[in-house]
XYZ file of C-alpha atoms in Angstrom:
580
model
C 37.160 -0.058 32.460
C 33.896 0.206 30.140
C 31.999 -2.406 29.360
C 33.147 -2.616 25.437
C 36.770 -3.058 26.901
C 35.540 -6.198 29.136
C 33.368 -7.704 26.267
C 36.409 -8.060 24.116
C 37.317 -10.508 26.755
C 34.624 -12.985 26.631
C 34.273 -12.446 22.920
C 31.999 -9.755 20.907
C 30.986 -11.826 18.284
C 31.782 -15.690 18.858
C 29.463 -18.582 18.668
C 27.009 -17.410 21.160
C 26.193 -14.039 19.443
C 25.990 -15.590 15.868
C 23.642 -18.439 17.055
C 21.559 -15.684 19.472
C 21.608 -12.885 16.763
C 20.295 -15.707 13.922
C 17.203 -16.136 16.509
C 16.822 -12.531 16.474
C 16.900 -12.218 12.784
C 14.293 -14.995 12.509
C 12.416 -13.177 14.811
C 12.521 -9.907 12.577
C 10.622 -11.431 9.662
C 6.855 -11.626 11.642
C 6.577 -7.660 11.766
C 6.836 -7.162 7.922
C 4.547 -10.121 7.437
C 1.747 -8.395 9.759
C 2.451 -5.152 8.119
C 2.315 -5.934 4.489
C -0.708 -8.646 4.893
C -2.834 -5.547 4.341
C -1.388 -5.242 1.045
C -3.181 -8.471 -0.256
C -6.390 -8.917 2.016
C -7.154 -5.631 1.381
C -5.996 -5.209 -2.020
C -8.323 -2.942 -4.238
C -8.498 -4.910 -7.641
C -9.703 -3.137 -10.896
C -13.465 -2.531 -10.177
C -16.401 -0.678 -12.484
C -19.949 0.257 -11.495
C -22.505 -2.419 -11.409
C -25.231 -1.022 -13.782
C -29.049 -1.342 -13.250
C -29.432 -3.961 -15.686
C -26.892 -5.993 -14.224
C -28.311 -5.814 -10.532
C -31.919 -6.414 -11.771
C -31.517 -9.377 -13.994
C -28.104 -10.617 -13.251
C -27.159 -11.062 -16.788
C -23.999 -10.337 -18.571
C -23.844 -6.942 -20.421
C -22.099 -6.712 -23.669
C -18.991 -4.530 -23.457
C -20.239 -1.640 -25.886
C -23.350 -1.296 -23.804
C -21.149 -1.194 -20.457
C -19.366 1.828 -22.484
C -22.343 3.949 -22.423
C -22.697 3.844 -18.813
C -19.143 5.497 -18.268
C -19.031 9.343 -17.822
C -17.278 10.845 -20.238
C -14.211 13.113 -19.848
C -16.436 16.278 -20.156
C -18.818 15.361 -17.613
C -16.446 14.070 -15.236
C -14.682 17.998 -15.591
C -18.276 19.449 -15.432
C -19.809 17.332 -12.365
C -16.610 15.917 -10.605
C -13.941 18.165 -11.073
C -12.114 17.671 -7.782
C -11.275 13.950 -8.681
C -9.126 12.506 -11.438
C -11.080 11.635 -14.638
C -9.940 7.898 -13.838
C -11.380 7.939 -10.716
C -14.746 9.821 -11.841
C -15.106 7.137 -14.426
C -15.066 4.042 -12.281
C -16.996 5.479 -9.060
C -19.953 7.325 -11.092
C -22.141 6.270 -13.849
C -23.936 8.402 -16.731
C -27.535 8.612 -15.756
C -28.366 8.324 -19.297
C -29.340 4.604 -19.745
C -30.760 4.776 -22.829
C -28.957 3.806 -26.257
C -30.903 5.927 -28.186
C -30.257 9.166 -26.214
C -26.445 10.150 -27.290
C -25.097 13.229 -26.186
C -27.461 14.332 -23.826
C -25.299 15.531 -20.699
C -27.160 14.549 -17.506
C -25.499 14.723 -13.799
C -23.785 11.835 -12.970
C -24.880 9.105 -10.439
C -22.975 7.749 -7.736
C -22.125 4.056 -7.607
C -23.558 1.844 -4.898
C -22.303 -1.694 -6.144
C -19.434 -2.588 -8.112
C -18.071 -5.560 -10.278
C -14.421 -6.434 -9.248
C -11.987 -8.144 -11.546
C -10.933 -11.593 -10.094
C -7.861 -12.022 -12.253
C -5.602 -11.742 -9.145
C -7.955 -12.120 -6.110
C -10.448 -14.548 -5.258
C -11.951 -12.157 -2.391
C -10.455 -9.017 -0.496
C -11.903 -6.872 2.307
C -12.051 -4.403 -0.005
C -14.743 -5.996 -2.135
C -16.542 -7.203 0.660
C -17.009 -4.319 2.379
C -16.960 -1.938 -0.829
C -14.146 0.210 0.541
C -13.753 2.133 -2.605
C -14.620 5.478 -4.088
C -16.517 7.624 -1.410
C -16.178 4.549 0.701
C -12.275 4.581 0.532
C -12.283 5.976 3.954
C -12.993 3.024 5.422
C -9.898 1.232 4.239
C -7.796 4.387 5.351
C -9.245 4.135 8.961
C -7.888 0.454 9.632
C -4.736 1.436 8.438
C -4.590 4.535 10.225
C -5.532 2.758 13.372
C -2.950 0.251 12.578
C -0.239 3.015 12.702
C -1.599 4.392 15.581
C -1.265 1.138 17.414
C 2.581 1.220 16.024
C 2.923 4.507 17.807
C 1.710 3.381 21.193
C 3.334 0.044 20.509
C 6.947 2.092 20.048
C 6.443 4.198 23.273
C 4.915 1.551 25.672
C 7.205 -1.309 24.696
C 9.875 0.947 24.365
C 9.585 2.238 27.893
C 8.671 -1.151 29.517
C 11.900 -2.952 27.736
C 14.585 -0.158 29.367
C 12.531 -0.737 32.549
C 11.742 -4.327 32.836
C 14.202 -5.750 29.997
C 14.036 -6.920 26.320
C 13.734 -10.324 26.526
C 10.176 -10.605 28.701
C 8.783 -7.529 26.504
C 9.955 -9.806 23.398
C 7.792 -12.754 24.948
C 4.675 -10.593 25.756
C 4.890 -9.341 22.014
C 4.737 -12.855 20.774
C 1.822 -14.095 22.722
C -0.283 -10.589 21.560
C 0.588 -11.065 18.116
C -0.656 -14.677 17.906
C -3.723 -13.785 19.734
C -4.491 -10.597 17.181
C -3.655 -12.687 14.120
C -6.371 -15.254 14.956
C -9.038 -12.339 15.793
C -8.669 -10.651 12.438
C -9.171 -13.933 10.415
C -12.327 -15.376 12.657
C -13.761 -12.020 13.926
C -15.180 -10.920 10.790
C -18.384 -12.624 10.359
C -21.418 -12.029 8.156
C -23.924 -12.667 11.062
C -22.241 -10.193 13.247
C -22.951 -7.240 10.796
C -20.931 -5.003 9.439
C -20.103 -2.775 11.971
C -19.122 -5.248 14.610
C -17.026 -7.290 11.974
C -15.030 -4.133 10.989
C -14.561 -3.187 14.730
C -13.246 -6.501 15.335
C -11.004 -6.449 12.600
C -9.627 -2.992 13.684
C -9.063 -4.314 17.132
C -6.874 -7.238 15.929
C -4.982 -5.164 13.680
C -4.245 -2.330 16.400
C -2.710 -5.037 18.536
C -0.837 -6.411 15.869
C 0.802 -3.086 15.481
C 1.432 -3.115 19.170
C 3.039 -6.336 19.322
C 4.975 -5.754 16.079
C 6.725 -2.425 17.164
C 7.545 -4.661 20.437
C 9.391 -7.564 18.352
C 11.039 -5.252 15.895
C 12.233 -2.512 18.287
C 13.344 -4.572 20.965
C 14.809 -7.231 18.757
C 16.898 -4.727 16.905
C 18.276 -3.131 20.113
C 19.188 -6.612 21.315
C 21.135 -7.208 18.011
C 23.074 -4.376 18.657
C 23.712 -4.869 22.119
C 24.765 -7.927 22.217
C 28.143 -7.309 19.834
C 31.070 -5.088 19.744
C 31.628 -1.562 18.382
C 32.724 -3.134 15.162
C 30.027 -5.342 14.654
C 27.227 -2.730 15.213
C 26.882 -1.833 11.691
C 26.669 -5.602 10.066
C 23.898 -6.436 12.873
C 21.979 -3.413 11.942
C 22.028 -4.106 8.189
C 21.830 -7.760 8.306
C 18.372 -7.939 10.313
C 17.094 -5.599 7.909
C 17.618 -8.656 5.312
C 15.124 -10.576 6.960
C 12.588 -7.705 7.231
C 13.131 -7.973 3.391
C 12.448 -11.709 3.208
C 9.700 -11.997 5.870
C 8.204 -9.956 2.915
C 8.962 -12.361 0.415
C 7.690 -15.242 2.520
C 4.026 -13.107 2.683
C 4.344 -13.130 -1.045
C 4.561 -16.622 -1.131
C 1.446 -17.197 0.983
C -0.475 -14.851 -0.483
C 0.442 -16.205 -4.034
C -1.012 -19.485 -3.266
C -3.689 -18.333 -1.276
C -5.829 -15.606 -3.097
C -8.769 -14.990 -0.521
C -8.397 -12.720 2.621
C -9.828 -14.840 5.229
C -7.573 -18.135 4.491
C -4.189 -15.816 4.296
C -5.292 -14.448 7.556
C -5.429 -17.714 9.079
C -2.691 -19.151 7.450
C -0.520 -16.400 8.943
C -1.749 -16.334 12.529
C -0.878 -20.341 12.503
C 2.458 -19.179 11.465
C 2.991 -16.971 14.351
C 2.777 -19.854 16.922
C 6.283 -21.233 16.885
C 7.438 -17.736 17.620
C 6.173 -18.339 21.014
C 8.907 -20.547 21.786
C 11.389 -17.719 20.846
C 11.063 -16.511 24.387
C 13.022 -19.333 25.701
C 15.870 -19.092 23.232
C 16.422 -15.702 23.198
C 19.203 -13.686 25.422
C 18.645 -10.931 27.569
C 21.234 -8.085 26.928
C 23.901 -8.089 29.277
C 24.364 -4.444 28.394
C 21.330 -3.616 29.497
C 21.567 -5.735 33.041
C 25.063 -3.838 33.495
C 23.235 -0.593 32.877
C 20.327 -1.356 35.450
C 22.731 -2.585 38.184
C 21.819 -6.122 37.825
C 25.246 -7.619 38.230
C 24.727 -11.013 39.494
C 22.348 -11.481 36.328
C 24.836 -10.170 33.922
C 27.610 -12.007 35.430
C 25.507 -15.404 34.653
C 25.108 -14.394 30.930
C 28.581 -13.114 30.723
C 30.207 -16.128 32.056
C 27.883 -18.348 29.627
C 29.398 -16.158 26.796
C 32.863 -16.705 27.580
C 32.008 -20.246 27.971
C 30.423 -20.714 24.712
C 33.031 -18.640 22.845
C 35.564 -20.634 24.264
C 37.237 -18.080 26.235
C 37.879 -17.488 29.965
C 36.087 -15.143 32.244
C 38.323 -12.840 34.140
C 36.274 -12.122 37.277
C 38.832 -9.524 38.520
C 38.212 -7.446 34.990
C 34.527 -7.949 35.695
C 34.777 -6.404 39.674
C 36.412 -3.328 38.142
C 33.813 -3.122 35.478
C 31.108 -3.133 38.485
C 33.450 -0.830 40.269
C 33.423 1.772 37.563
C 29.451 1.286 36.873
C 28.701 2.013 40.293
C 30.486 4.987 40.481
C 29.087 5.958 37.057
C 25.625 5.227 38.794
C 25.909 7.523 41.768
C 27.420 10.357 39.614
C 24.301 10.513 37.505
C 21.416 9.052 40.225
C 20.405 12.649 40.810
C 19.545 13.115 36.769
C 16.915 10.376 36.667
C 16.284 7.787 33.793
C 14.515 7.067 31.129
C 11.939 9.884 29.471
C 12.953 12.103 32.157
C 16.626 11.154 31.510
C 16.244 12.249 27.683
C 14.878 15.700 28.351
C 17.005 17.030 31.009
C 19.652 17.295 28.710
C 19.808 19.673 26.252
C 22.110 17.907 23.756
C 20.061 14.905 24.364
C 17.001 16.773 24.089
C 17.670 18.451 20.465
C 18.879 15.065 19.190
C 15.913 13.361 20.218
C 13.945 16.066 18.509
C 15.746 15.666 15.113
C 15.715 12.245 15.367
C 12.038 12.468 15.745
C 11.646 14.690 12.814
C 14.335 12.695 10.227
C 12.051 9.074 11.564
C 8.698 10.807 10.203
C 10.068 11.891 7.315
C 11.231 8.236 6.689
C 8.499 6.425 7.817
C 5.955 8.931 5.515
C 8.385 8.063 2.598
C 8.867 4.295 3.274
C 5.523 3.272 3.945
C 3.867 5.423 1.194
C 5.980 4.353 -1.503
C 5.664 0.355 -0.200
C 2.289 0.707 0.105
C 1.675 1.521 -3.565
C 3.813 -1.374 -4.854
C 0.866 -2.990 -6.475
C 0.470 -0.566 -8.644
C 3.659 -0.104 -10.331
C 2.717 -3.431 -12.673
C -0.308 -4.778 -13.773
C 0.597 -8.264 -11.820
C 0.592 -6.852 -7.975
C 2.355 -10.246 -7.074
C 5.332 -9.108 -9.778
C 5.490 -5.756 -8.295
C 5.348 -6.675 -4.705
C 8.074 -9.205 -5.313
C 10.267 -6.457 -6.834
C 9.846 -4.497 -4.458
C 11.003 -6.803 -1.728
C 14.176 -7.800 -3.580
C 14.785 -4.004 -4.023
C 14.661 -3.773 -0.570
C 17.658 -6.539 -0.110
C 19.708 -4.835 -2.585
C 19.411 -1.340 -0.978
C 20.283 -2.890 2.406
C 23.370 -4.600 0.718
C 24.664 -1.395 -0.716
C 23.828 0.578 2.636
C 25.907 -1.923 4.343
C 28.945 -1.651 1.682
C 28.667 2.150 1.589
C 28.676 2.479 5.623
C 31.735 0.458 6.055
C 33.806 3.344 4.504
C 31.348 6.753 4.696
C 30.284 8.445 8.010
C 26.406 8.192 8.723
C 25.269 11.845 8.295
C 26.727 11.737 4.318
C 25.360 8.076 3.570
C 21.888 9.087 5.039
C 21.724 12.480 3.064
C 23.162 10.950 -0.165
C 20.029 7.960 -0.183
C 17.558 10.858 0.743
C 18.994 13.821 -1.989
C 18.660 10.681 -4.581
C 15.135 10.080 -3.580
C 14.113 13.741 -3.804
C 15.714 13.596 -7.678
C 13.611 10.707 -8.484
C 10.466 11.636 -6.772
C 10.670 15.227 -8.753
C 11.105 13.330 -12.074
C 7.831 12.239 -11.730
C 6.697 15.933 -13.172
C 8.399 15.808 -15.997
C 7.856 12.228 -17.260
C 3.620 12.956 -16.725
C 4.174 16.274 -18.944
C 6.750 15.202 -21.653
C 5.893 11.518 -22.587
C 2.545 10.008 -24.202
C 0.003 9.362 -21.319
C -0.350 5.617 -21.094
C 2.209 4.873 -23.666
C 4.402 1.833 -22.980
C 7.366 4.173 -22.827
C 5.636 6.292 -19.962
C 4.649 3.228 -18.014
C 8.614 1.752 -18.045
C 9.845 5.304 -16.927
C 7.539 5.587 -14.244
C 8.493 1.845 -12.979
C 12.322 2.574 -13.285
C 11.170 5.844 -11.035
C 9.304 3.950 -8.534
C 11.931 1.118 -8.374
C 14.844 3.705 -8.014
C 12.606 5.661 -5.047
C 11.769 2.352 -3.370
C 15.540 1.940 -3.378
C 16.688 5.118 -2.026
C 13.635 5.148 0.447
C 14.780 1.680 2.080
C 18.734 2.864 2.222
C 17.858 6.172 4.112
C 15.345 4.175 6.393
C 17.638 1.658 7.375
C 20.580 4.210 8.219
C 18.447 6.432 10.205
C 17.670 3.388 12.215
C 21.274 2.817 13.017
C 22.285 6.215 13.434
C 19.453 6.621 16.322
C 20.595 3.554 17.980
C 24.196 4.788 18.236
C 23.131 8.476 19.258
C 20.605 6.920 22.369
C 22.627 6.070 25.277
C 22.156 2.404 26.930
C 20.010 3.258 29.997
C 17.287 4.978 27.674
C 18.032 3.657 24.370
C 14.525 1.813 23.782
C 12.773 4.906 25.033
C 14.497 7.114 22.741
C 13.880 4.765 19.927
C 10.315 4.312 21.326
C 9.434 8.060 21.134
C 11.154 8.534 17.468
C 9.410 5.451 16.334
C 5.857 6.996 18.003
C 6.335 9.913 16.131
C 7.359 8.064 13.256
C 3.798 6.186 12.866
C 2.449 9.860 12.050
C 4.571 10.013 9.178
C 3.148 6.534 8.216
C -0.328 7.776 8.765
C 0.190 10.106 6.712
C 1.618 8.209 3.994
C -1.237 6.085 3.904
C -3.909 8.997 3.571
C -1.796 10.421 0.879
C -2.190 7.136 -1.152
C -5.502 6.820 -0.735
C -6.804 10.281 -0.945
C -4.281 12.577 -2.815
C -3.922 10.006 -5.226
C -7.797 10.592 -6.288
C -6.380 14.185 -6.808
C -3.470 13.114 -9.000
C -2.322 9.526 -9.203
C 1.355 11.070 -8.534
C 0.489 13.504 -6.106
C 1.591 11.903 -2.979
C 5.017 11.162 -4.543
C 5.762 14.627 -5.214
C 4.399 15.580 -1.365
C 6.935 12.811 -0.322
C 10.001 14.731 -2.130
C 9.531 17.679 -0.526
C 9.258 16.607 2.876
C 12.369 14.744 2.009
C 14.238 18.283 1.768
C 13.653 18.978 5.012
C 15.626 16.092 6.445
C 18.410 16.730 4.570
C 18.458 20.122 6.266
C 17.835 18.868 9.913
C 20.406 15.986 9.897
C 23.288 18.670 9.800
C 22.932 19.120 13.261
C 23.533 15.885 14.751
C 26.929 14.755 15.707
C 28.764 11.887 13.953
C 28.905 8.473 15.404
C 31.120 6.620 12.761
C 33.693 4.653 14.710
C 32.879 5.752 17.935
C 31.965 3.375 21.096
C 28.042 2.966 21.491
C 27.221 5.703 24.498
C 26.301 4.205 27.820
C 25.238 7.709 29.395
C 23.999 10.803 28.443
C 27.459 12.546 29.545
C 28.712 10.077 26.776
C 25.951 11.616 24.353
C 27.203 15.364 25.683
C 30.575 14.876 24.936
C 30.017 14.188 21.038
C 28.025 17.580 21.016
C 25.873 19.313 17.994
C 27.804 19.614 15.068
C 25.915 23.186 14.444
C 27.873 24.517 17.444
C 31.286 23.859 16.070
C 33.454 25.774 13.621
C 35.736 22.812 13.351
C 35.373 19.658 11.899
C 35.078 17.893 14.756
C 32.129 18.471 17.029
C 32.816 20.015 20.054
C 30.836 19.365 23.260
C 28.277 20.972 24.434
C 27.704 22.820 28.178
C 25.215 20.974 30.334
C 22.188 22.928 31.058
C 21.498 23.008 34.790
C 17.467 22.380 35.748
C 15.932 23.498 38.401
C 17.014 20.536 40.423
C 20.226 21.518 40.778
C 20.247 23.031 43.856
C 23.205 23.694 46.458
C 22.743 20.129 47.877
C 22.575 18.444 44.422
C 25.946 20.553 43.026
C 27.492 19.433 46.277
C 26.321 15.415 45.655
C 27.586 16.493 42.096
C 30.992 17.206 43.548
C 31.282 14.513 45.983
C 30.671 11.941 43.302
C 33.052 13.366 40.640
C 35.782 13.363 43.558
C 35.075 9.655 44.125
C 35.425 8.999 40.492
C 38.753 10.664 40.325
């Protein structure tokens, strides 16, 4: 008897699963808040150079006089051709300050002080630490460390949750998030100096990233594992709705609180109630069975049956335990976790492929998402539009995935993104620069790219969870997520640095990388309407698509490793005989 067969007896999606799944969905609002807080606390308002007269006399200068300090296009092309003209004009000033010396071309002077527009933000870290122009690397470094924390958290918490359980790792993650949130809000102080404040803030962001992955990864896996095969799609998509709802909740806080420190403090306080979710969330019975904790699993399964008004079949459960013990004996010589994944040729290829897919999707998703504030003049409307588009994308992906295969749907979303990414070039070349028509077309392109990027990001999350086996699922997802953070880092650096060369350069880069994703996804097997794999052997039976000439993937032969000595082969043979 398989676990999914027994699970139908106690109820695959009754009252128990619905209540616990709702709790998991609520926890999923916390990671996006911690991720996208940076969009507001480190927002870059419109700015210009502060002139020498303003620095000296602290007086307001007429606009026509200020314009004389702005470098001309010819000066920018001559002295600062490596950056765009708009970037040159706001980061450098004309050293010919006299209003009587028009037409004299002199070298440009880098700005040391800036004047920031306070229409939408009262204070941001970018303004406080002058992280613009030549100092933009300071801003990029914070996000680089953040996504590096995402990388470490994905691997560490993924492995730990496979070894020690989903529930305790989520509890630890909630504690770290609360502590790190208060560090970000309180640690940066003027009396500590810039270097110490900057270092403490980076530490807080790093810890936030690590713990956010612990919550997101483990919560997603629990949501998939506590339901039956027919509900996996539903739980995998609906939880993403709450990721977007978390963004809307952040938007409400950011719209009311316009200073970065108070915003961080409010969000730190918001994280405290999540500490009590440890006492509400369940452990995954599927994980307990896979690890041999049969008594603990029986207690939870009995509770599930009671809550769902079903009878617990003790005889059927004993048959399940017997089958699982035989299966454990058969695969004991192969190891578990990361070692388990690497010893299988099929699983190793799938792991590498999924890592590539996650790299591309994180590059695209976070690259597009972190630039939402630039879609419109009002950053709050832009961010809100991006969150609403995410919810719409999840809904469409949910509807489509119920009828289409995973690979077909995923490829369609990625190809759609590629098409609209490359539309940026003709729009910029064929429309009048700065016209209302160009702005309208670019807004449509950005919104559509966000739609496709969100859809493909959600689908690959579901697809990967259906490819990795239960006893190594969090490890596999953790590895993919770790590699994916490199993509998020590259996306952040692209937005901060490539956009200085050409504003839309990052989008073109995202389009080319997405083409690679479509090419590689053809290798993986289809998981549509198939049972969730429990072991590596289940995955090997699915095989790899590129080895097949038929429409149905053929199983790939297991490659014997160096440990397959004569003694181990004998053990394998005996185990197979026992199973029969």
